[in-house]
Amino acid sequence: MPASDDSQDYSKHSQKKRIRVACNNCRKKKIKCDGENRCMNCEIAQEPECVYDEKISKPAHKKARLLKLDEILTFLNARLDRLEGLIESVAAGTLNAGDLRADFSSRKAKKQQSPVTEDEDEESRNASHDDGEETSSPSCSAAEMPSHTGKQNELYLGNHSFFSILSKSSLNWMKSHLSEENAQLLVPLINLPFVFENKTKSFVNMWYELKSFNHAQHLERMKAPFPRKREEAMFELVHKYASKCNTVLILCLSEEVETSLKKYYSHARRELLITQLFKLCLAVLICLSEAMDHSMDAGSPDSCDLASRASLSTFTLLALGTLRDDILEVCMGYYYQLSIRGHGLETVKAMLFFAVFMAKCCESPEVLHMVLTTAIRKALEMGLHRIETYRTCTREDFDIKILVWKTACYFDMEICFRSGRPPLINYNDTSEELRDSFSMHNILNTAYSLPFLKHYDQIFELRLETYNRLFSARADTKTFDALKSNVDYLNQKMFNLLAHMDPDHRPYFYNQPGFHQVSILDNIEEEHIMTARLTFFLNMMTINRLPMMFAFPNVSAEVLQVYRNLSLNSARSIMYMLKNYHAAGSERPASLWITFFPLISVIHLLAACMAEPKSPDAHADLTLIIETCETWFNRKMTSGRFSSVKFDMSILLQVLVKSVSRIAISIFEMNTGIDILAKNDKLKELFDSPKKFIPELFGTSEDLKKSIPLLFESKSPFPSDGTPGSQSSPCSLSNIVDGGISTPHNTAHSNYTPTSGMKNGAVDYGNSDGAASFSGIESMLFDQIDQFPNFFFDGVNGGL
């Protein structure tokens, strides 16, 4: 009986036993295989073959090795070093990097010399935990910040805006170099961001506070943006100023504007597309801006007689401004509509033309960048960045599309270097056939000559390579040798370009025989050539300024002086070229787009004069700056005129240049003993003239508060605690402190309040809870201006 039970158990066990080997046929049929050379299943099914595949053996998984304590500490120390490097990069703009390195090296050496036991390590961790709040406080000593081996913070392109001269570190530097009696010269620079914000507020508000119209009224305005009973006046306006629309000929010709206007005031108005109406409105806006400039320019003859200046006898100056605002709102409606539903290439051209208007007449960085972003997005959606889009085009369409794409690339790179923003276009995704398209495809267009297109395309490629080699995240600029190699490479390419350019188009330095000044431009081609030369010198100035901005160890002053001379000579060339240039008539400046070139050159040269007031070139440079202030930055006006964004911007830039020039002259006089203004009443009047235009800039904080109360006392329409019924507290004047520049407060919500009264008009705009916000919108100007580096840092003198 027991034997019978054992046999039964054995049979059950044999039935449940898993057969590890099975032929391929049994595997597919999922049946049990006996494992023989030719199994019974294959014999019964008469399969042609019975094959056994070898099973692939999987490698055994190794168990993860547990880290030892010293390995964990090494890993944590490496992470902490990286974190310390990032912290130091934030403080690199205001602290001396050499002191930081020395302090960090000494602390690191002490750690290595005194080994820490586990008990001591645990004790120190407990102590650091107990003092966590104290060590993480913003009031901790900045001198304990460590060094880092990464890129210099100033190499980030956003720090290269000329607005960095208004940063806290730059103002502190100027204050330390001024005498006590001249410390009030900083007041207009401190107050300038607030006045700038107030002057541009009405224009920016138009973009999100459109006038309330019902749907029928809105459609009627979109279809008929111009006054019906002013036909003759509109034709006179366009006929007189339409040539100003030829700045970018491929986008909109003056003949196209006149043809569209004739259609508008005829029975064929229904035939006009929305893109044609958009471009027509933009052209009229540019003409209105020119007419208003003539009427408000006190230096122009008969400036008070609008009819004689603009031949618009039926328009008063107030009516002209009202018409401008109405048409601008209609253009915003076109922009919003085309942003969602475009009309192909014409939409891209209209959007780029809108950007041209912004650059010439408004110069609001945020709005200009927004419009340009939409234009480039539409161009990319059309595929203008890929050669496949052009293969089915006719020759004429091919040339037009190439020119439109190159115009978009030009604006992209120009805004990149002007405002410190990264490029919008991913040039790695652009077809190589389009990179050198003018030379490769021999673009023919009556508006542009082929040699000019080739040279301008080469300048664009140089600027793109400048960004990639010096300012992009992947640029190799961690050491002086790497930075020097990139700068030398770019300089060589720029000088090679000069050697291959036509003599009539070639940029000449101010001390070369072929150089000549620009007094007046007779045609659009001359304006294009001048713009290409200015762009070349601006890029040369930017490239060669970088080696002087950092105190790299073991770098001789002779090596840096080569780059210093190239950078300053480029700035001088721009100023000599433009100091006697007038766009039309006496004392009337060019557009805001062109004004950028002498502005950044003057600021750069002023920084050099303040950094080295005893240099041999300082006196000559100041003389050149004074001459530029007497011509380019000396626009006169009469009081009580109707304001415009373009006019206000030109006045504010004039105040900026004259205020910094006055500070530079004061520093030069104090260090050299040479008097420039003491016995020259004419120059005194020149540098005191901004007080007549914007007196609140030079007053106390109370004067500033009374002149622009909405900026300081407005309440945010957005809730502060996330509840619908809450309302944020009004903007306070806690950021106006006494005596000078206060310490930075860079947190998003600082509760800092001054301990003393408000006087001398000194403003700490690092406090974002103060006047940095208006109408509920945080201003990027106030958010970033405190983060800009010291504009006067100079590696030639070991850092200033």
PDB file of N, CA and C in Angstrom, residues 136-166:
ATOM      1  N   SER A 136      21.080  81.361   5.827  1.00  0.00           N
ATOM      2  CA  SER A 136      20.364  81.568   4.579  1.00  0.00           C
ATOM      3  C   SER A 136      19.807  82.959   4.438  1.00  0.00           C
ATOM      4  N   SER A 137      20.076  83.808   5.406  1.00  0.00           N
ATOM      5  CA  SER A 137      19.547  85.178   5.346  1.00  0.00           C
ATOM      6  C   SER A 137      20.226  85.967   4.255  1.00  0.00           C
ATOM      7  N   PRO A 138      19.518  86.909   3.619  1.00  0.00           N
ATOM      8  CA  PRO A 138      20.137  87.724   2.578  1.00  0.00           C
ATOM      9  C   PRO A 138      21.245  88.606   3.101  1.00  0.00           C
ATOM     10  N   SER A 139      21.303  88.783   4.428  1.00  0.00           N
ATOM     11  CA  SER A 139      22.301  89.677   4.990  1.00  0.00           C
ATOM     12  C   SER A 139      23.639  88.996   5.209  1.00  0.00           C
ATOM     13  N   CYS A 140      23.797  87.741   4.797  1.00  0.00           N
ATOM     14  CA  CYS A 140      25.073  87.064   4.965  1.00  0.00           C
ATOM     15  C   CYS A 140      26.140  87.739   4.132  1.00  0.00           C
ATOM     16  N   SER A 141      27.369  87.640   4.582  1.00  0.00           N
ATOM     17  CA  SER A 141      28.460  88.373   3.935  1.00  0.00           C
ATOM     18  C   SER A 141      28.674  87.885   2.522  1.00  0.00           C
ATOM     19  N   ALA A 142      28.681  88.828   1.583  1.00  0.00           N
ATOM     20  CA  ALA A 142      28.901  88.468   0.180  1.00  0.00           C
ATOM     21  C   ALA A 142      30.333  88.068  -0.067  1.00  0.00           C
ATOM     22  N   ALA A 143      31.252  88.439   0.830  1.00  0.00           N
ATOM     23  CA  ALA A 143      32.659  88.107   0.623  1.00  0.00           C
ATOM     24  C   ALA A 143      32.922  86.623   0.785  1.00  0.00           C
ATOM     25  N   GLU A 144      31.986  85.874   1.393  1.00  0.00           N
ATOM     26  CA  GLU A 144      32.179  84.443   1.554  1.00  0.00           C
ATOM     27  C   GLU A 144      31.735  83.660   0.337  1.00  0.00           C
ATOM     28  N   MET A 145      31.259  84.364  -0.705  1.00  0.00           N
ATOM     29  CA  MET A 145      30.854  83.664  -1.914  1.00  0.00           C
ATOM     30  C   MET A 145      32.069  83.026  -2.571  1.00  0.00           C
ATOM     31  N   PRO A 146      31.965  81.795  -3.057  1.00  0.00           N
ATOM     32  CA  PRO A 146      33.110  81.107  -3.637  1.00  0.00           C
ATOM     33  C   PRO A 146      33.343  81.514  -5.077  1.00  0.00           C
ATOM     34  N   SER A 147      34.476  81.073  -5.614  1.00  0.00           N
ATOM     35  CA  SER A 147      34.776  81.304  -7.019  1.00  0.00           C
ATOM     36  C   SER A 147      34.170  80.186  -7.853  1.00  0.00           C
ATOM     37  N   HIS A 148      34.259  80.317  -9.144  1.00  0.00           N
ATOM     38  CA  HIS A 148      33.758  79.279 -10.034  1.00  0.00           C
ATOM     39  C   HIS A 148      34.640  79.229 -11.262  1.00  0.00           C
ATOM     40  N   THR A 149      34.569  78.117 -11.944  1.00  0.00           N
ATOM     41  CA  THR A 149      35.399  77.928 -13.127  1.00  0.00           C
ATOM     42  C   THR A 149      34.605  78.043 -14.404  1.00  0.00           C
ATOM     43  N   GLY A 150      33.363  78.489 -14.322  1.00  0.00           N
ATOM     44  CA  GLY A 150      32.527  78.608 -15.506  1.00  0.00           C
ATOM     45  C   GLY A 150      32.723  79.929 -16.212  1.00  0.00           C
ATOM     46  N   LYS A 151      31.728  80.280 -17.045  1.00  0.00           N
ATOM     47  CA  LYS A 151      31.819  81.517 -17.817  1.00  0.00           C
ATOM     48  C   LYS A 151      31.632  82.725 -16.924  1.00  0.00           C
ATOM     49  N   GLN A 152      32.177  83.842 -17.380  1.00  0.00           N
ATOM     50  CA  GLN A 152      31.935  85.094 -16.692  1.00  0.00           C
ATOM     51  C   GLN A 152      30.482  85.501 -16.894  1.00  0.00           C
ATOM     52  N   ASN A 153      29.868  86.028 -15.835  1.00  0.00           N
ATOM     53  CA  ASN A 153      28.448  86.392 -15.913  1.00  0.00           C
ATOM     54  C   ASN A 153      28.202  87.492 -16.941  1.00  0.00           C
ATOM     55  N   GLU A 154      29.200  88.369 -17.135  1.00  0.00           N
ATOM     56  CA  GLU A 154      29.022  89.471 -18.079  1.00  0.00           C
ATOM     57  C   GLU A 154      28.958  89.008 -19.526  1.00  0.00           C
ATOM     58  N   LEU A 155      29.356  87.776 -19.801  1.00  0.00           N
ATOM     59  CA  LEU A 155      29.313  87.283 -21.169  1.00  0.00           C
ATOM     60  C   LEU A 155      27.912  86.889 -21.604  1.00  0.00           C
ATOM     61  N   TYR A 156      26.962  86.897 -20.666  1.00  0.00           N
ATOM     62  CA  TYR A 156      25.579  86.676 -21.081  1.00  0.00           C
ATOM     63  C   TYR A 156      25.115  87.897 -21.850  1.00  0.00           C
ATOM     64  N   LEU A 157      24.525  87.675 -23.011  1.00  0.00           N
ATOM     65  CA  LEU A 157      24.237  88.786 -23.925  1.00  0.00           C
ATOM     66  C   LEU A 157      23.288  89.803 -23.312  1.00  0.00           C
ATOM     67  N   GLY A 158      22.397  89.353 -22.417  1.00  0.00           N
ATOM     68  CA  GLY A 158      21.464  90.282 -21.821  1.00  0.00           C
ATOM     69  C   GLY A 158      22.134  91.380 -21.022  1.00  0.00           C
ATOM     70  N   ASN A 159      23.370  91.137 -20.601  1.00  0.00           N
ATOM     71  CA  ASN A 159      24.087  92.144 -19.824  1.00  0.00           C
ATOM     72  C   ASN A 159      24.755  93.196 -20.698  1.00  0.00           C
ATOM     73  N   HIS A 160      24.615  93.093 -22.010  1.00  0.00           N
ATOM     74  CA  HIS A 160      25.304  94.028 -22.880  1.00  0.00           C
ATOM     75  C   HIS A 160      24.401  95.145 -23.376  1.00  0.00           C
ATOM     76  N   SER A 161      23.239  95.273 -22.803  1.00  0.00           N
ATOM     77  CA  SER A 161      22.400  96.417 -23.119  1.00  0.00           C
ATOM     78  C   SER A 161      23.048  97.673 -22.552  1.00  0.00           C
ATOM     79  N   PHE A 162      22.920  98.789 -23.272  1.00  0.00           N
ATOM     80  CA  PHE A 162      23.513 100.019 -22.774  1.00  0.00           C
ATOM     81  C   PHE A 162      22.789 100.511 -21.524  1.00  0.00           C
ATOM     82  N   PHE A 163      21.643  99.896 -21.186  1.00  0.00           N
ATOM     83  CA  PHE A 163      20.957 100.237 -19.957  1.00  0.00           C
ATOM     84  C   PHE A 163      21.756  99.816 -18.733  1.00  0.00           C
ATOM     85  N   SER A 164      22.806  99.004 -18.915  1.00  0.00           N
ATOM     86  CA  SER A 164      23.619  98.612 -17.772  1.00  0.00           C
ATOM     87  C   SER A 164      24.336  99.798 -17.152  1.00  0.00           C
ATOM     88  N   ILE A 165      24.389 100.921 -17.855  1.00  0.00           N
ATOM     89  CA  ILE A 165      24.987 102.114 -17.252  1.00  0.00           C
ATOM     90  C   ILE A 165      24.082 102.676 -16.163  1.00  0.00           C
ATOM     91  N   LEU A 166      22.825 102.218 -16.123  1.00  0.00           N
ATOM     92  CA  LEU A 166      21.897 102.624 -15.071  1.00  0.00           C
ATOM     93  C   LEU A 166      21.798 101.585 -13.960  1.00  0.00           C
TER      94      LEU A 166
END
